[in-house]
Short mmCIF file of N, CA and C in Angstrom, two decimals:
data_model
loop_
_atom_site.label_atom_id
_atom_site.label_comp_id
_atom_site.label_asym_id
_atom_site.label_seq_id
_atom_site.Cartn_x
_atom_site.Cartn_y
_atom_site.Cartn_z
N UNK A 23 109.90 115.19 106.72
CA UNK A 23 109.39 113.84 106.57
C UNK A 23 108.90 113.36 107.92
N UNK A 24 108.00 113.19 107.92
CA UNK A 24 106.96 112.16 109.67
C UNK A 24 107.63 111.09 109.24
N UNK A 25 108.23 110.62 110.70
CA UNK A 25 108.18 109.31 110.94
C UNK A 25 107.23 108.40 111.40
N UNK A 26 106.71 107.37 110.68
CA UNK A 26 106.19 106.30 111.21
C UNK A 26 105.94 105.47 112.01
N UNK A 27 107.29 105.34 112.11
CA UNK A 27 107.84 104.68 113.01
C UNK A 27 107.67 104.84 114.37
N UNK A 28 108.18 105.72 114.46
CA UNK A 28 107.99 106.94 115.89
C UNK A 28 106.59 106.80 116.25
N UNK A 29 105.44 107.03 115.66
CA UNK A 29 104.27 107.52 116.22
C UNK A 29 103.58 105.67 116.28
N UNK A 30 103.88 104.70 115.92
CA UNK A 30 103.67 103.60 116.61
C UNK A 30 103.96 103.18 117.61
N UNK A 31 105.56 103.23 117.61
CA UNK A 31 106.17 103.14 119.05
C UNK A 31 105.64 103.70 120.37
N UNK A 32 104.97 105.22 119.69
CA UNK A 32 104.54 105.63 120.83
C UNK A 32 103.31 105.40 121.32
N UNK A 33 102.40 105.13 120.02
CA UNK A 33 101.30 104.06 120.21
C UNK A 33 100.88 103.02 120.94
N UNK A 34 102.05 102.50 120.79
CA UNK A 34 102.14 101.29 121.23
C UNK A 34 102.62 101.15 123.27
N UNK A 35 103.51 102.41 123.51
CA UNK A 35 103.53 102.67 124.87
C UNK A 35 102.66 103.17 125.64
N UNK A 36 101.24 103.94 124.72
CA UNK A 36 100.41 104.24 125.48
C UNK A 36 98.99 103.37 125.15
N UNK A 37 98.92 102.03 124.70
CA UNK A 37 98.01 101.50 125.16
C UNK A 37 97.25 101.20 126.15
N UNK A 38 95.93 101.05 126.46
CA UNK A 38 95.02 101.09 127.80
C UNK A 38 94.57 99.51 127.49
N UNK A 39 94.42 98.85 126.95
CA UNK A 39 94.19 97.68 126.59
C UNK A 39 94.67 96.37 125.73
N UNK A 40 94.06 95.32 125.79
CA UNK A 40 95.40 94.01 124.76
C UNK A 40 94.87 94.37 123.63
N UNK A 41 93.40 94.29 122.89
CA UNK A 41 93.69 94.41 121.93
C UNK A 41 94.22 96.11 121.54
N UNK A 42 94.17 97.09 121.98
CA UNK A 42 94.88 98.13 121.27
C UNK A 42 96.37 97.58 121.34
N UNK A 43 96.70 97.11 122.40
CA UNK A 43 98.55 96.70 122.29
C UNK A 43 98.55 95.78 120.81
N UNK A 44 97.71 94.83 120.96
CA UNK A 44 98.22 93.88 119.42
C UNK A 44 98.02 94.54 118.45
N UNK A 45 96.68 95.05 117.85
CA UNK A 45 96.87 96.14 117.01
C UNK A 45 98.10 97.00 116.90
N UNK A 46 98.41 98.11 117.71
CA UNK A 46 99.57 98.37 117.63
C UNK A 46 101.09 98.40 117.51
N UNK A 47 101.12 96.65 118.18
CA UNK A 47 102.32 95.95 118.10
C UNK A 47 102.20 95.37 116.58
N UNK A 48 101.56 94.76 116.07
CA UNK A 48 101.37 94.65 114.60
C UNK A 48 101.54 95.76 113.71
N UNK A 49 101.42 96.67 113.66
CA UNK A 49 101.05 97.73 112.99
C UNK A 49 103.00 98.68 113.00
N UNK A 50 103.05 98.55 114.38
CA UNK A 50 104.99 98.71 114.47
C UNK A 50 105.91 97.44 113.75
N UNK A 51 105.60 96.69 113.77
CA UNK A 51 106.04 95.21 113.57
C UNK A 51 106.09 95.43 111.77
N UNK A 52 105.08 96.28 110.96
CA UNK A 52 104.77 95.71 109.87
C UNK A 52 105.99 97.40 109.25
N UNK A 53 105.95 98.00 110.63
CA UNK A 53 106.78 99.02 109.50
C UNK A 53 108.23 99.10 110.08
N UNK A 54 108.36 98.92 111.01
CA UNK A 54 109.88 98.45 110.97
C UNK A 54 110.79 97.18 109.68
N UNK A 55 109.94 96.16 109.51
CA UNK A 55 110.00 95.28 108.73
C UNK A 55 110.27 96.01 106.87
N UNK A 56 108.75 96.85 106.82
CA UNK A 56 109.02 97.42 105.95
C UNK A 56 110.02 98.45 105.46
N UNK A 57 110.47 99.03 106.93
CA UNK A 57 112.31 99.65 106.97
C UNK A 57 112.99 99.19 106.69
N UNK A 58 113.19 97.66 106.78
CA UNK A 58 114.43 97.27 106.53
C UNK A 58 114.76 96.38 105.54
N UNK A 59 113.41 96.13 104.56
CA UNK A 59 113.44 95.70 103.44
C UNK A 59 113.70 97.40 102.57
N UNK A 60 113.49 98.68 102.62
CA UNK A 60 113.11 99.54 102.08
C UNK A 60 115.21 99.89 101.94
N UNK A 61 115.65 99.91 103.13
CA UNK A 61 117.10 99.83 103.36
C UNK A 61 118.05 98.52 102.49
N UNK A 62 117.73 97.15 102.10
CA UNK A 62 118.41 96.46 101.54
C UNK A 62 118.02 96.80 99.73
N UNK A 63 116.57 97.29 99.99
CA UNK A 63 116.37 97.70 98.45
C UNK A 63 117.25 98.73 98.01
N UNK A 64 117.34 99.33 98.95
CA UNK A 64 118.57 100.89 98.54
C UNK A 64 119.85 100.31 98.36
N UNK A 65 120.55 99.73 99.27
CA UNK A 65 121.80 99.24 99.21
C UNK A 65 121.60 97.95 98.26
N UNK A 66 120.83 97.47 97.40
CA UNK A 66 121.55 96.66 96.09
C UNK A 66 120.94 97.92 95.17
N UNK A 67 119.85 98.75 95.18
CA UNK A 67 120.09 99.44 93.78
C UNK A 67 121.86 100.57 94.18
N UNK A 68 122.45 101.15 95.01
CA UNK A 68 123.25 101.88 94.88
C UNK A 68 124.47 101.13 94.26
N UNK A 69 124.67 99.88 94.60
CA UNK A 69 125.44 98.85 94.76
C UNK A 69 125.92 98.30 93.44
N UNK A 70 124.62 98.01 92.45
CA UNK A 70 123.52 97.74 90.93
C UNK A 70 123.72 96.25 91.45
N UNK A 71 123.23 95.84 92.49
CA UNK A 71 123.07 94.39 92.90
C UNK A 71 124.26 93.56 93.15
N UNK A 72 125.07 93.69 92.96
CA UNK A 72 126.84 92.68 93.14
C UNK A 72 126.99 92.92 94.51
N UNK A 73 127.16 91.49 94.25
CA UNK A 73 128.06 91.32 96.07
C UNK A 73 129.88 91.60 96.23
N UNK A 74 130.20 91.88 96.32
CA UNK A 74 131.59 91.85 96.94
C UNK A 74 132.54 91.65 98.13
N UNK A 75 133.24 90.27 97.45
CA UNK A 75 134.15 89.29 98.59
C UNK A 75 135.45 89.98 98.26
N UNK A 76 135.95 90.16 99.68
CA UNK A 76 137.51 90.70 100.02
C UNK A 76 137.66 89.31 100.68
N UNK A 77 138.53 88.63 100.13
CA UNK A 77 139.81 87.23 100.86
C UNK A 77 141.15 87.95 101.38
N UNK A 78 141.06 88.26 102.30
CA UNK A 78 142.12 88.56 102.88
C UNK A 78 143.41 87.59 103.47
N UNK A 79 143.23 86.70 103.25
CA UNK A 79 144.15 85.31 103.64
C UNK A 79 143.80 84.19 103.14
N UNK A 80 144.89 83.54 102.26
CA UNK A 80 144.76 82.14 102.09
C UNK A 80 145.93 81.40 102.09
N UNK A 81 145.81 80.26 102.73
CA UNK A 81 147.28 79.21 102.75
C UNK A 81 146.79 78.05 101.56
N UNK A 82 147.72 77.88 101.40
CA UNK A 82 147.76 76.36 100.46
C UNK A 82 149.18 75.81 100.79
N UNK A 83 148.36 74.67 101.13
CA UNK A 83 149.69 73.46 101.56
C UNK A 83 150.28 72.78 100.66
N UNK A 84 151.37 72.22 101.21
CA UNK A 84 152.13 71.52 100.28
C UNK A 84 150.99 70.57 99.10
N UNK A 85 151.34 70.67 98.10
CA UNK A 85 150.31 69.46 97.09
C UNK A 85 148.97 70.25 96.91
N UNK A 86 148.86 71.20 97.46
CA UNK A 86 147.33 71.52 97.32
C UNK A 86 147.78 72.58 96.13
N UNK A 87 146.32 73.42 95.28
CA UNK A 87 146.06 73.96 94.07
C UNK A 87 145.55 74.88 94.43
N UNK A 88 145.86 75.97 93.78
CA UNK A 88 145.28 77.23 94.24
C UNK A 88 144.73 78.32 92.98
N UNK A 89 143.87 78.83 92.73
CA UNK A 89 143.06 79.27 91.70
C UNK A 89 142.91 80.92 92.04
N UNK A 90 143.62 81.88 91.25
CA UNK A 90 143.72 83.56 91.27
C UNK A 90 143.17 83.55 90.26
N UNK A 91 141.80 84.70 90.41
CA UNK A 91 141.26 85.29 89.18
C UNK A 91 139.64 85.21 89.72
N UNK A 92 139.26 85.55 88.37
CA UNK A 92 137.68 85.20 88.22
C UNK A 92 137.75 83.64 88.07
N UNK A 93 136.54 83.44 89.02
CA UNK A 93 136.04 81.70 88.62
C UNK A 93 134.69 81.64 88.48
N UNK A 94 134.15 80.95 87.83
CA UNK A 94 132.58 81.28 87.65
C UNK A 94 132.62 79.65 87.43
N UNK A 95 131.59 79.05 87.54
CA UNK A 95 130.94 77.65 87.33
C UNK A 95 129.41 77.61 86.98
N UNK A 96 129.21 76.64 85.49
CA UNK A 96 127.97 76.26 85.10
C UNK A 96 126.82 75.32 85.51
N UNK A 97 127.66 74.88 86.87
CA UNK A 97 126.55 74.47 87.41
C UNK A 97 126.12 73.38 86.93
N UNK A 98 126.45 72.58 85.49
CA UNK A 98 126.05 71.18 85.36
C UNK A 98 127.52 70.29 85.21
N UNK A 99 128.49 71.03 85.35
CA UNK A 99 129.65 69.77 85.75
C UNK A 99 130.16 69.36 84.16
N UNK A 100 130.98 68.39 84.00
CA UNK A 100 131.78 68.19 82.51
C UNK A 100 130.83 67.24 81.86
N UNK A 101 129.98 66.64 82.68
CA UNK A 101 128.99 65.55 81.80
C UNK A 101 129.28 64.20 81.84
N UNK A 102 130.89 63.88 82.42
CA UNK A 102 131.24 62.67 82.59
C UNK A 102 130.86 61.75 83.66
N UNK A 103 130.76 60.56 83.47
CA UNK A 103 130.26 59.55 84.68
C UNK A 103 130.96 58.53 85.13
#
């Protein structure tokens, strides 16, 4: 597999002029970017999109309520006013 990447970078160190540098700096700019959208696309399809929270510590004080489990919320509240 050629890297891309690579042969901009190096592009980009051997410019003789500004516009070859902006050209080139654009042109690295657009595929690094595109690396690392190409990398979060991989890690939610391996993943199948879910996030996962580890809580490793929680206090609850005297009087306070504390909620174990799944919690999910609809987002429009009980309706009361």
């Amino acid at each position: 597999m050629k890297c891309f990447a690579g042969g901009a970078s190096r592009r980009l160190a051997h410019c003789e002029t500004i516009p070859q540098q902006d050209s080139a700096e654009r042109a690295f700019n657009k595929l690094t970017r595109t690396f690392a959208a190409q990398v979060e696309a991989l890690k939610k399809y391996r993943t199948g999109g879910q996030q996962h929270v580890a809580v490793k510590h929680v206090t609850v004080n005297e009087g306070g309520q504390a909620i174990v489990g799944n919690v999910s919320h609809g987002g429009q509240g009980d309706g009361k006013k």
